[in-house]
Short mmCIF file of C-alpha atoms in Angstrom, two decimals:
data_model
loop_
_atom_site.label_atom_id
_atom_site.label_comp_id
_atom_site.label_asym_id
_atom_site.label_seq_id
_atom_site.Cartn_x
_atom_site.Cartn_y
_atom_site.Cartn_z
CA MET A 1 -93.77 -95.48 75.01
CA PRO A 2 -96.31 -98.06 73.72
CA LEU A 3 -97.16 -101.15 75.71
CA ARG A 4 -94.21 -103.39 76.32
CA GLN A 5 -93.26 -106.62 78.05
CA VAL A 6 -95.90 -107.73 80.53
CA ILE A 7 -97.05 -111.32 80.04
CA TRP A 8 -93.68 -113.02 80.01
CA LEU A 9 -92.76 -111.46 83.35
CA ALA A 10 -95.13 -113.81 85.14
CA ALA A 11 -92.59 -116.55 84.47
CA LEU A 12 -89.55 -114.43 85.33
CA THR A 13 -88.48 -116.15 88.59
CA PRO A 14 -85.58 -116.50 88.76
CA VAL A 15 -83.99 -114.10 86.28
CA VAL A 16 -81.19 -115.97 84.51
CA ALA A 17 -77.88 -114.12 84.12
CA LEU A 18 -76.22 -113.93 80.71
CA LEU A 19 -72.46 -113.72 80.25
CA TYR A 20 -71.78 -110.60 78.21
CA GLY A 21 -68.01 -110.44 78.36
CA ALA A 22 -66.39 -107.33 79.82
CA THR A 23 -68.85 -105.09 81.67
CA THR A 24 -66.46 -102.93 83.64
CA ALA A 25 -67.39 -99.34 84.35
CA ARG A 26 -65.75 -96.70 82.17
CA PRO A 27 -65.73 -92.93 82.12
CA ALA A 28 -67.73 -90.94 79.62
CA THR A 29 -65.89 -90.46 76.33
CA ALA A 30 -65.39 -87.19 74.50
CA ALA A 31 -67.06 -88.23 71.27
CA ALA A 32 -69.19 -90.94 69.71
CA PRO A 33 -67.07 -93.62 68.02
CA GLY A 34 -66.54 -93.28 64.29
CA PRO A 35 -68.23 -95.76 61.97
CA PRO A 36 -66.83 -99.28 61.61
CA SER A 37 -65.03 -100.03 58.37
CA GLY A 38 -67.52 -100.13 55.51
CA TRP A 39 -70.19 -98.21 57.48
CA SER A 40 -71.24 -94.55 57.48
CA THR A 41 -72.42 -92.39 60.38
CA VAL A 42 -75.98 -91.17 59.76
CA PHE A 43 -76.68 -89.65 63.19
CA SER A 44 -74.69 -88.88 66.32
CA ASP A 45 -74.85 -86.68 69.41
CA ASP A 46 -72.09 -86.42 72.01
CA PHE A 47 -74.19 -84.20 74.29
CA ASP A 48 -71.54 -81.53 74.53
CA GLY A 49 -72.70 -78.20 75.91
CA ALA A 50 -72.96 -76.03 78.97
CA ALA A 51 -74.02 -77.62 82.25
CA GLY A 52 -77.74 -77.24 82.82
CA SER A 53 -78.60 -76.54 79.18
CA ALA A 54 -81.13 -78.46 77.12
CA PRO A 55 -80.02 -80.99 74.50
CA SER A 56 -79.63 -79.82 70.89
CA ALA A 57 -82.97 -78.76 69.41
CA ALA A 58 -81.65 -79.80 65.99
CA ASN A 59 -81.22 -83.37 67.20
CA TRP A 60 -84.02 -83.78 69.75
CA LYS A 61 -87.52 -82.67 70.59
CA PHE A 62 -89.32 -83.07 73.93
CA ASP A 63 -92.33 -85.37 74.26
CA THR A 64 -94.31 -83.80 77.08
CA GLY A 65 -97.51 -84.65 78.90
CA PRO A 66 -98.93 -87.05 81.46
CA GLY A 67 -97.66 -90.62 81.45
CA SER A 68 -101.22 -91.81 81.05
CA SER A 69 -101.13 -90.51 77.45
CA PHE A 70 -98.38 -92.97 76.46
CA GLY A 71 -100.46 -96.13 76.91
CA THR A 72 -98.19 -98.00 79.33
CA GLY A 73 -99.70 -97.12 82.70
CA GLU A 74 -96.74 -94.94 83.74
CA ILE A 75 -97.63 -92.17 86.19
CA GLU A 76 -95.05 -89.39 85.74
CA THR A 77 -95.55 -86.15 83.83
CA MET A 78 -92.96 -85.66 81.09
CA THR A 79 -91.71 -82.06 80.99
CA ASP A 80 -89.34 -79.94 78.92
CA SER A 81 -87.79 -78.50 82.09
CA THR A 82 -84.01 -78.62 82.42
CA ALA A 83 -84.62 -79.76 86.00
CA ASN A 84 -85.58 -83.10 84.41
CA THR A 85 -83.53 -83.14 81.19
CA HIS A 86 -80.22 -81.32 80.80
CA LEU A 87 -76.58 -81.59 79.78
CA ASP A 88 -74.15 -82.09 82.64
CA GLY A 89 -71.31 -80.04 81.10
CA ASN A 90 -69.05 -83.10 80.86
CA GLY A 91 -70.43 -84.54 77.64
CA ASN A 92 -73.42 -86.38 79.07
CA LEU A 93 -77.20 -86.03 78.90
CA ASP A 94 -79.00 -86.50 82.23
CA ILE A 95 -82.69 -87.40 82.51
CA THR A 96 -83.77 -87.21 86.14
CA ALA A 97 -87.01 -88.33 87.78
CA LEU A 98 -88.20 -86.05 90.58
CA GLY A 99 -91.10 -86.57 92.96
CA SER A 100 -92.67 -88.82 95.53
CA GLY A 101 -95.68 -91.06 95.92
CA SER A 102 -97.88 -90.70 92.85
CA SER A 103 -96.55 -87.27 91.83
CA TRP A 104 -93.46 -87.37 89.59
CA THR A 105 -91.88 -85.43 86.74
CA SER A 106 -89.31 -86.73 84.31
CA GLY A 107 -88.10 -86.37 80.70
CA ARG A 108 -88.57 -87.97 77.29
CA ILE A 109 -86.82 -86.83 74.09
CA GLN A 110 -86.81 -88.16 70.55
CA THR A 111 -85.29 -87.24 67.21
CA PRO A 112 -87.56 -84.73 65.42
CA THR A 113 -88.09 -87.07 62.47
CA ALA A 114 -87.85 -90.77 61.66
CA ASN A 115 -84.23 -90.28 60.65
CA VAL A 116 -82.52 -93.68 60.73
CA GLY A 117 -83.21 -96.89 58.84
CA ALA A 118 -81.49 -99.80 57.14
CA PRO A 119 -81.48 -99.56 53.34
CA ALA A 120 -82.56 -102.60 51.36
CA GLY A 121 -79.53 -104.87 51.19
CA GLY A 122 -77.77 -102.98 54.00
CA ARG A 123 -77.60 -102.76 57.77
CA LEU A 124 -78.37 -100.23 60.49
CA GLU A 125 -76.68 -100.08 63.88
CA VAL A 126 -78.05 -97.80 66.60
CA ALA A 127 -75.97 -97.54 69.78
CA ALA A 128 -75.77 -95.52 72.97
CA SER A 129 -73.42 -95.41 75.93
CA ILE A 130 -75.61 -95.27 79.04
CA GLN A 131 -75.35 -95.43 82.81
CA GLN A 132 -78.62 -96.68 84.27
CA PRO A 133 -80.26 -94.92 87.23
CA SER A 134 -79.08 -96.05 90.66
CA PRO A 135 -81.50 -94.59 93.24
CA ALA A 136 -81.36 -95.84 96.83
CA SER A 137 -84.86 -97.27 96.35
CA GLY A 138 -85.67 -97.78 92.70
CA LEU A 139 -89.12 -99.38 92.68
CA GLY A 140 -90.99 -97.99 89.65
CA TYR A 141 -88.02 -96.66 87.68
CA TRP A 142 -88.24 -97.52 83.98
CA PRO A 143 -85.35 -96.20 81.84
CA ALA A 144 -85.46 -96.87 78.10
CA PHE A 145 -83.46 -96.34 74.89
CA TRP A 146 -85.62 -97.29 71.93
CA MET A 147 -86.86 -96.63 68.39
CA LEU A 148 -90.32 -96.04 66.92
CA GLY A 149 -91.61 -95.91 63.35
CA PRO A 150 -94.12 -93.29 62.14
CA GLY A 151 -97.78 -94.27 62.02
CA GLN A 152 -100.09 -96.52 64.01
CA TRP A 153 -98.60 -98.63 66.80
CA PRO A 154 -97.69 -101.49 66.74
CA GLU A 155 -97.76 -102.07 62.97
CA ASN A 156 -95.34 -99.14 62.52
CA GLY A 157 -92.67 -101.04 64.48
CA GLU A 158 -90.85 -100.48 67.74
CA ILE A 159 -87.36 -101.63 68.74
CA ASP A 160 -86.50 -101.41 72.45
CA ILE A 161 -82.70 -101.49 72.65
CA MET A 162 -82.35 -101.02 76.42
CA GLU A 163 -84.94 -101.28 79.16
CA ASP A 164 -84.59 -101.95 82.87
CA VAL A 165 -87.17 -101.70 85.65
CA ASN A 166 -87.10 -101.15 89.38
CA ALA A 167 -83.32 -100.49 89.35
CA LEU A 168 -82.62 -104.21 88.95
CA SER A 169 -79.46 -103.55 86.88
CA ASP A 170 -80.92 -105.70 84.08
CA VAL A 171 -81.39 -105.22 80.35
CA ALA A 172 -84.07 -106.36 77.91
CA GLY A 173 -84.18 -106.14 74.10
CA THR A 174 -87.63 -106.29 72.48
CA ILE A 175 -89.47 -105.70 69.21
CA HIS A 176 -93.13 -104.73 68.69
CA CYS A 177 -95.08 -105.14 65.46
CA GLY A 178 -98.31 -106.37 63.86
CA THR A 179 -101.60 -105.87 65.67
CA SER A 180 -102.67 -105.44 69.28
CA PRO A 181 -103.70 -107.31 71.29
CA GLY A 182 -102.01 -110.55 70.25
CA GLY A 183 -100.92 -110.78 66.62
CA PRO A 184 -97.58 -112.15 65.37
CA CYS A 185 -95.63 -110.10 67.94
CA ASN A 186 -97.75 -111.15 70.92
CA GLU A 187 -98.82 -107.59 71.79
CA GLY A 188 -98.77 -105.81 74.09
CA THR A 189 -95.83 -107.94 75.27
CA GLY A 190 -93.76 -108.01 72.11
CA ILE A 191 -91.04 -110.51 71.24
CA SER A 192 -88.39 -110.08 73.91
CA SER A 193 -85.19 -111.39 75.40
CA GLY A 194 -86.75 -110.85 78.83
CA LEU A 195 -84.83 -109.13 81.58
CA ARG A 196 -81.24 -110.34 81.74
CA ALA A 197 -78.56 -109.52 84.29
CA CYS A 198 -76.47 -106.47 83.44
CA PRO A 199 -73.63 -106.37 86.00
CA GLY A 200 -72.25 -102.90 86.63
CA CYS A 201 -74.83 -101.16 84.46
CA GLN A 202 -75.87 -98.83 87.31
CA SER A 203 -72.32 -97.97 88.34
CA GLY A 204 -70.78 -97.18 84.94
CA PHE A 205 -71.39 -96.50 81.27
CA HIS A 206 -72.08 -99.49 79.03
CA THR A 207 -72.88 -99.71 75.33
CA TYR A 208 -76.35 -100.87 74.31
CA SER A 209 -76.93 -101.43 70.61
CA MET A 210 -78.95 -103.24 67.99
CA ILE A 211 -78.26 -104.14 64.35
CA LEU A 212 -81.10 -104.38 61.85
CA ASP A 213 -79.67 -106.59 59.08
CA ARG A 214 -81.33 -106.36 55.67
CA THR A 215 -78.48 -107.83 53.61
CA ASN A 216 -80.83 -110.68 52.75
CA THR A 217 -84.13 -108.85 52.20
CA SER A 218 -86.14 -112.08 52.49
CA ALA A 219 -84.52 -113.14 55.78
CA GLU A 220 -83.92 -109.98 57.81
CA THR A 221 -82.92 -109.94 61.48
CA ILE A 222 -82.65 -107.65 64.51
CA THR A 223 -79.88 -108.49 67.00
CA PHE A 224 -79.36 -106.89 70.41
CA TYR A 225 -75.92 -106.32 71.93
CA LEU A 226 -74.46 -105.37 75.30
CA ASP A 227 -70.90 -104.03 75.16
CA GLY A 228 -70.52 -105.52 71.69
CA SER A 229 -71.67 -109.04 72.63
CA ALA A 230 -74.86 -110.31 70.98
CA TYR A 231 -77.44 -111.68 73.39
CA TYR A 232 -80.72 -111.95 71.46
CA THR A 233 -81.91 -112.09 67.83
CA VAL A 234 -85.37 -111.84 66.26
CA THR A 235 -85.93 -112.97 62.66
CA GLU A 236 -88.32 -111.95 59.92
CA ALA A 237 -89.57 -115.54 59.75
CA GLN A 238 -90.89 -115.27 63.32
CA VAL A 239 -93.50 -112.66 62.36
CA GLY A 240 -93.97 -113.02 58.59
CA THR A 241 -92.73 -110.91 55.69
CA ALA A 242 -95.67 -108.50 55.40
CA THR A 243 -95.67 -107.70 59.13
CA TRP A 244 -91.90 -107.30 59.22
CA GLN A 245 -91.80 -105.01 56.18
CA ALA A 246 -94.52 -102.77 57.60
CA ALA A 247 -92.66 -102.52 60.92
CA PHE A 248 -88.98 -102.36 60.07
CA ASP A 249 -88.34 -101.71 56.36
CA HIS A 250 -88.48 -97.94 56.88
CA ASN A 251 -86.93 -95.21 58.99
CA GLN A 252 -87.57 -94.83 62.71
CA SER A 253 -86.97 -92.14 65.31
CA ILE A 254 -84.68 -92.61 68.34
CA ILE A 255 -86.11 -92.07 71.84
CA LEU A 256 -84.60 -91.74 75.33
CA ASP A 257 -86.83 -91.56 78.40
CA LEU A 258 -87.13 -92.30 82.09
CA ALA A 259 -90.66 -93.34 83.05
CA MET A 260 -92.04 -94.01 86.52
CA GLY A 261 -94.43 -96.85 87.24
CA GLY A 262 -96.49 -98.67 84.65
CA ALA A 263 -97.16 -102.16 83.34
CA PHE A 264 -93.57 -103.33 83.01
CA PRO A 265 -92.21 -102.39 86.47
CA ASN A 266 -95.51 -103.43 88.10
CA ALA A 267 -95.39 -106.87 86.46
CA ALA A 268 -91.76 -107.34 87.49
CA CYS A 269 -92.46 -106.61 91.15
CA GLY A 270 -96.01 -107.99 91.35
CA CYS A 271 -97.02 -104.71 92.95
CA THR A 272 -98.04 -101.16 92.17
CA SER A 273 -95.09 -98.84 91.63
CA PRO A 274 -93.62 -96.47 92.57
CA SER A 275 -94.09 -96.70 96.33
CA ALA A 276 -93.84 -94.12 99.09
CA ALA A 277 -90.27 -95.32 99.67
CA THR A 278 -89.11 -94.80 96.05
CA SER A 279 -86.20 -92.35 95.95
CA SER A 280 -86.38 -89.09 94.03
CA GLY A 281 -83.49 -87.97 91.82
CA GLY A 282 -82.50 -91.17 90.02
CA THR A 283 -80.79 -90.27 86.73
CA LEU A 284 -80.39 -91.90 83.33
CA SER A 285 -77.04 -90.63 81.98
CA VAL A 286 -76.22 -90.87 78.28
CA ASP A 287 -72.70 -90.30 76.95
CA TYR A 288 -73.56 -90.52 73.25
CA VAL A 289 -76.10 -91.83 70.76
CA ALA A 290 -75.02 -92.83 67.26
CA ALA A 291 -76.42 -94.58 64.21
CA TYR A 292 -74.45 -96.17 61.38
CA THR A 293 -75.47 -97.82 58.11
CA THR A 294 -73.97 -99.87 55.35
CA THR A 295 -75.13 -98.82 51.92
CA GLY A 296 -76.19 -102.31 50.87
CA SER A 297 -77.19 -102.60 47.27
CA ALA A 298 -79.84 -99.91 46.90
CA VAL A 299 -78.05 -98.40 43.95
CA GLY A 300 -78.54 -95.66 41.43
CA SER A 301 -78.87 -95.39 37.71
CA THR A 302 -75.38 -96.58 36.77
CA THR A 303 -75.84 -99.81 38.74
CA GLN A 304 -79.24 -100.95 37.59
CA ALA A 305 -80.80 -104.37 37.89
CA LEU A 306 -79.37 -107.02 35.59
CA PRO A 307 -81.67 -106.76 32.55
CA GLY A 308 -81.34 -110.28 31.14
CA THR A 309 -79.00 -109.90 28.14
CA TRP A 310 -75.86 -110.92 30.02
CA ASN A 311 -73.66 -114.00 29.76
CA GLN A 312 -72.04 -115.51 32.83
CA CYS A 313 -68.27 -115.18 32.53
CA ALA A 314 -66.84 -116.07 35.96
CA ALA A 315 -67.67 -117.10 39.49
CA GLU A 316 -66.63 -114.85 42.38
CA ASN A 317 -62.81 -114.67 42.71
CA GLY A 318 -62.36 -116.01 39.19
CA THR A 319 -61.43 -114.00 36.08
CA CYS A 320 -64.00 -112.73 33.59
CA ALA A 321 -62.52 -112.74 30.05
CA VAL A 322 -64.26 -110.64 27.39
CA ASN A 323 -63.78 -110.00 23.69
CA GLY A 324 -62.67 -106.41 23.26
CA THR A 325 -64.41 -104.03 25.64
CA SER A 326 -67.55 -104.96 27.57
CA VAL A 327 -69.61 -103.86 30.51
CA VAL A 328 -69.28 -106.45 33.31
CA ALA A 329 -71.86 -106.92 36.06
CA PHE A 330 -70.92 -108.47 39.43
CA GLY A 331 -73.46 -109.63 41.99
CA ALA A 332 -76.38 -111.92 42.75
CA ASN A 333 -80.11 -111.92 43.49
CA GLY A 334 -80.83 -108.79 41.47
CA ARG A 335 -78.05 -106.78 43.14
CA PHE A 336 -75.17 -105.80 40.86
CA ASN A 337 -72.28 -103.40 40.56
CA TYR A 338 -70.74 -102.62 37.16
CA THR A 339 -67.47 -101.78 35.44
CA THR A 340 -66.22 -101.55 31.87
CA ALA A 341 -63.45 -104.06 31.15
CA THR A 342 -61.11 -104.59 28.21
CA GLY A 343 -59.83 -108.13 27.76
CA SER A 344 -60.48 -109.36 31.31
CA THR A 345 -61.20 -108.35 34.90
CA PRO A 346 -60.93 -110.11 38.27
CA CYS A 347 -64.41 -111.02 39.51
CA THR A 348 -63.85 -109.77 43.06
CA THR A 349 -65.20 -107.33 45.63
CA GLY A 350 -61.84 -105.58 45.40
CA VAL A 351 -62.69 -104.53 41.84
CA PHE A 352 -66.45 -104.04 42.11
CA GLY A 353 -67.23 -103.44 45.76
CA ASP A 354 -69.74 -105.73 47.46
CA PRO A 355 -73.30 -105.36 46.14
CA ALA A 356 -74.63 -108.40 48.03
CA SER A 357 -72.80 -108.93 51.33
CA GLY A 358 -72.58 -112.52 52.53
CA VAL A 359 -73.85 -113.94 49.21
CA LEU A 360 -71.80 -115.83 46.61
CA LYS A 361 -71.61 -113.60 43.54
CA THR A 362 -70.99 -114.04 39.81
CA CYS A 363 -69.67 -111.93 36.92
CA TYR A 364 -71.64 -111.42 33.71
CA ALA A 365 -70.45 -109.81 30.48
CA GLU A 366 -72.78 -107.58 28.48
CA ALA A 367 -72.71 -107.46 24.70
CA ALA A 368 -72.02 -103.77 24.17
CA PRO A 369 -74.52 -101.84 22.03
CA PRO A 370 -75.36 -101.95 19.19
CA ALA A 371 -75.00 -105.74 19.03
CA ALA A 372 -77.61 -107.23 16.68
CA ALA A 373 -80.82 -108.52 18.25
CA ILE A 374 -79.87 -107.09 21.67
CA TRP A 375 -79.68 -103.30 21.50
CA ALA A 376 -81.21 -100.94 18.96
CA PRO A 377 -80.23 -97.27 18.54
CA CYS A 378 -82.99 -94.84 19.57
CA ALA A 379 -81.30 -91.43 19.52
CA SER A 380 -78.05 -89.64 18.93
CA GLU A 381 -76.47 -87.51 21.66
CA ASN A 382 -78.64 -84.53 22.74
CA ALA A 383 -81.73 -85.94 20.97
CA THR A 384 -84.69 -87.73 22.59
CA CYS A 385 -85.00 -91.50 22.90
CA SER A 386 -88.70 -92.33 22.44
CA PHE A 387 -90.38 -95.57 23.52
CA SER A 388 -93.39 -96.82 25.47
CA GLY A 389 -93.46 -97.58 29.18
CA VAL A 390 -90.21 -97.85 31.17
CA MET A 391 -87.05 -99.31 29.64
CA THR A 392 -83.36 -99.86 30.32
CA VAL A 393 -81.38 -97.43 28.14
CA ALA A 394 -77.68 -97.56 27.28
CA TYR A 395 -75.76 -94.36 26.49
CA GLY A 396 -72.26 -94.20 25.09
CA ALA A 397 -69.98 -95.33 22.30
CA ALA A 398 -66.98 -97.52 21.50
CA GLY A 399 -67.62 -100.03 24.29
CA ALA A 400 -68.05 -97.42 27.03
CA TYR A 401 -71.67 -97.20 28.23
CA ARG A 402 -73.76 -96.06 31.14
CA TYR A 403 -77.16 -97.56 31.88
CA ALA A 404 -80.38 -96.24 33.43
CA THR A 405 -83.95 -97.45 33.69
CA LEU A 406 -86.13 -94.60 32.46
CA PRO A 407 -89.68 -93.63 31.50
CA ALA A 408 -90.59 -92.91 27.88
CA GLY A 409 -89.05 -89.92 26.13
CA THR A 410 -85.70 -89.63 27.90
CA SER A 411 -83.08 -87.11 26.83
CA CYS A 412 -79.95 -88.72 25.46
CA THR A 413 -77.47 -86.45 27.28
CA ASN A 414 -74.57 -86.39 29.70
CA ALA A 415 -76.85 -84.62 32.18
CA VAL A 416 -79.05 -87.71 32.39
CA PHE A 417 -76.41 -90.45 32.22
CA GLY A 418 -73.10 -88.88 33.03
CA ASP A 419 -70.33 -89.02 30.40
CA PRO A 420 -68.99 -92.56 29.84
CA ILE A 421 -66.51 -91.50 27.13
CA PRO A 422 -65.59 -87.80 27.06
CA GLY A 423 -64.84 -86.20 23.73
CA THR A 424 -66.68 -88.85 21.69
CA ALA A 425 -70.08 -88.54 20.03
CA LYS A 426 -72.48 -90.88 21.82
CA SER A 427 -75.86 -92.48 21.18
CA CYS A 428 -78.71 -94.03 23.15
CA TYR A 429 -79.80 -97.63 22.67
CA LEU A 430 -82.80 -99.61 23.87
CA VAL A 431 -82.40 -103.16 25.04
CA GLY A 432 -84.64 -105.69 23.35
CA ALA A 433 -86.82 -108.03 25.34
CA PRO A 434 -85.47 -111.60 25.25
CA PRO A 435 -87.51 -114.25 27.09
CA THR A 436 -85.85 -113.49 30.45
CA PHE A 437 -86.57 -109.77 30.35
CA THR A 438 -89.67 -107.61 30.08
CA THR A 439 -90.17 -103.91 30.53
CA TRP A 440 -90.91 -102.46 33.95
CA THR A 441 -94.48 -102.11 35.24
CA ASN A 442 -95.49 -99.03 37.22
CA CYS A 443 -96.92 -100.46 40.45
CA ALA A 444 -97.17 -97.55 42.92
CA THR A 445 -96.64 -93.88 43.50
CA GLU A 446 -94.39 -92.67 46.33
CA ASN A 447 -95.66 -93.61 49.82
CA ALA A 448 -98.12 -96.17 48.40
CA THR A 449 -97.56 -99.95 48.29
CA CYS A 450 -96.24 -101.85 45.29
CA SER A 451 -98.01 -105.23 45.32
CA PHE A 452 -97.36 -108.33 43.21
CA SER A 453 -97.16 -112.11 43.43
CA GLY A 454 -93.87 -113.92 43.93
CA THR A 455 -90.48 -112.19 44.08
CA HIS A 456 -89.61 -109.29 41.78
CA GLU A 457 -86.92 -106.68 41.29
CA VAL A 458 -88.36 -103.26 42.17
CA ALA A 459 -87.04 -99.90 40.95
CA TYR A 460 -87.87 -96.70 42.87
CA GLY A 461 -87.23 -93.20 41.62
CA ALA A 462 -87.83 -90.70 38.82
CA ASN A 463 -86.10 -88.92 35.98
CA GLY A 464 -83.47 -91.59 35.42
CA GLN A 465 -82.47 -91.82 39.09
CA TYR A 466 -83.48 -95.16 40.60
CA PHE A 467 -82.66 -97.33 43.58
CA TYR A 468 -83.38 -101.07 43.49
CA GLY A 469 -84.25 -104.03 45.68
CA SER A 470 -85.67 -107.56 45.45
CA PHE A 471 -88.91 -108.20 47.35
CA GLY A 472 -91.46 -110.95 47.86
CA GLY A 473 -95.17 -110.12 47.62
CA GLY A 474 -94.74 -106.35 47.54
CA THR A 475 -93.07 -103.44 49.28
CA PRO A 476 -93.82 -99.94 50.58
CA CYS A 477 -92.78 -97.44 47.89
CA THR A 478 -90.91 -95.07 50.23
CA ASN A 479 -87.57 -93.42 50.93
CA GLY A 480 -87.50 -95.43 54.15
CA VAL A 481 -87.25 -98.67 52.17
CA PHE A 482 -85.08 -97.58 49.24
CA GLY A 483 -83.36 -94.36 50.22
CA ASP A 484 -83.95 -91.22 48.15
CA PRO A 485 -82.56 -91.42 44.60
CA ALA A 486 -84.15 -88.14 43.45
CA SER A 487 -84.51 -85.73 46.36
CA GLY A 488 -87.41 -83.31 46.09
CA THR A 489 -89.01 -85.15 43.16
CA PRO A 490 -92.19 -87.29 43.34
CA LYS A 491 -91.13 -90.88 42.72
CA ASN A 492 -92.72 -94.14 41.59
CA CYS A 493 -92.13 -97.85 42.01
CA TYR A 494 -91.76 -100.22 39.05
CA TYR A 495 -91.30 -103.98 39.04
CA GLN A 496 -90.11 -106.49 36.50
#
């Protein structure tokens, strides 16, 4: 648990309560909630299992060792003993601190990998139903539900979704990023809501969550919620694009722990904690942990970036009329979904889905290959389309085409493109380069950084399978940013 809120606590008197809406206690539920409409579940654990058993080894690993190794001043020893961390047999995980004076044991678990992240153009919600510890004397208790990126802290990013100290029945939401000490995130304090009143959070289960919103990849946000009510938001503009991308535009792991003592509880009490009077046996109980994402607009080879040979045919919610049969693109800001229309099509999310949530979109009609001066045939079906560099290739016939952005020498086959018109002999075509379109430039190998000036569309993938996003100044070339369009294959980034 890297260094967290310290400096701002000097000005904490008095703590100001925040109205969160309903905060009544509730029993543990049998299962994590399903995803909201339009979202997908990417991780969940209901903590079902026999009383006294350890949590699922597939979902969690133990972080063990002395608290001094975590860099926060905490004094407990984290163990993998079920005396400290176990299932209660009723669908809850219990993490219990045991000890007295300066000798304590407790538990800390995290997902084995950095397994959750918001895709470019999408959102990530991470939530847990938790009952905070309620010891008779809670000085020094420090429960936390948080996330951490791989790599060097704090530039790798940390999101603290729930923290309380000293059994105050409070909650704080915080991010960490940049450099330490100081930097754009004011480390080792971070950018924080500060402790806020959390009525009933020691006597019942409440839902703590955060949403990382990347629907606008140049103005991303992290918002913290208690029982579904937002109470604090941090924006990309507060720390700068480069710092934000390094910290939050990738996957993170999920962590649950119960520390004892350290910088945060000591700053809150103006003392050294825990004390001789601190009660042993306080327990952090967790009903479920879940993570959900929206897919955003990181899309594959049949929904490639708009290549520049399109004519606007309708605004969103209008009707796009075409001559004969044409591919129609729907979207904005380099994020498009596609269909093939004959005569006309409504320009709506009902037809296309929503490639750019919250943004006004437009429809564009493509002149189907082999229109003169736009597309040129490069190969018949099952032959090889040869060219230099990386190009957008169309495959099909009779107004039915699929598109992919590919390196030189692609096979002109159904295996590469899918079959846009079964039973018909097809061909591949290369798009020409009008003034608004150039070929793609290879800018980075996988896990390196694609750097450029200004804002560009970036493609990430290999072998005709690409995901896309628009970025300013550069981007990490990783699955964490784009998703994985070609699992098990070394990938590259290209920009245009």
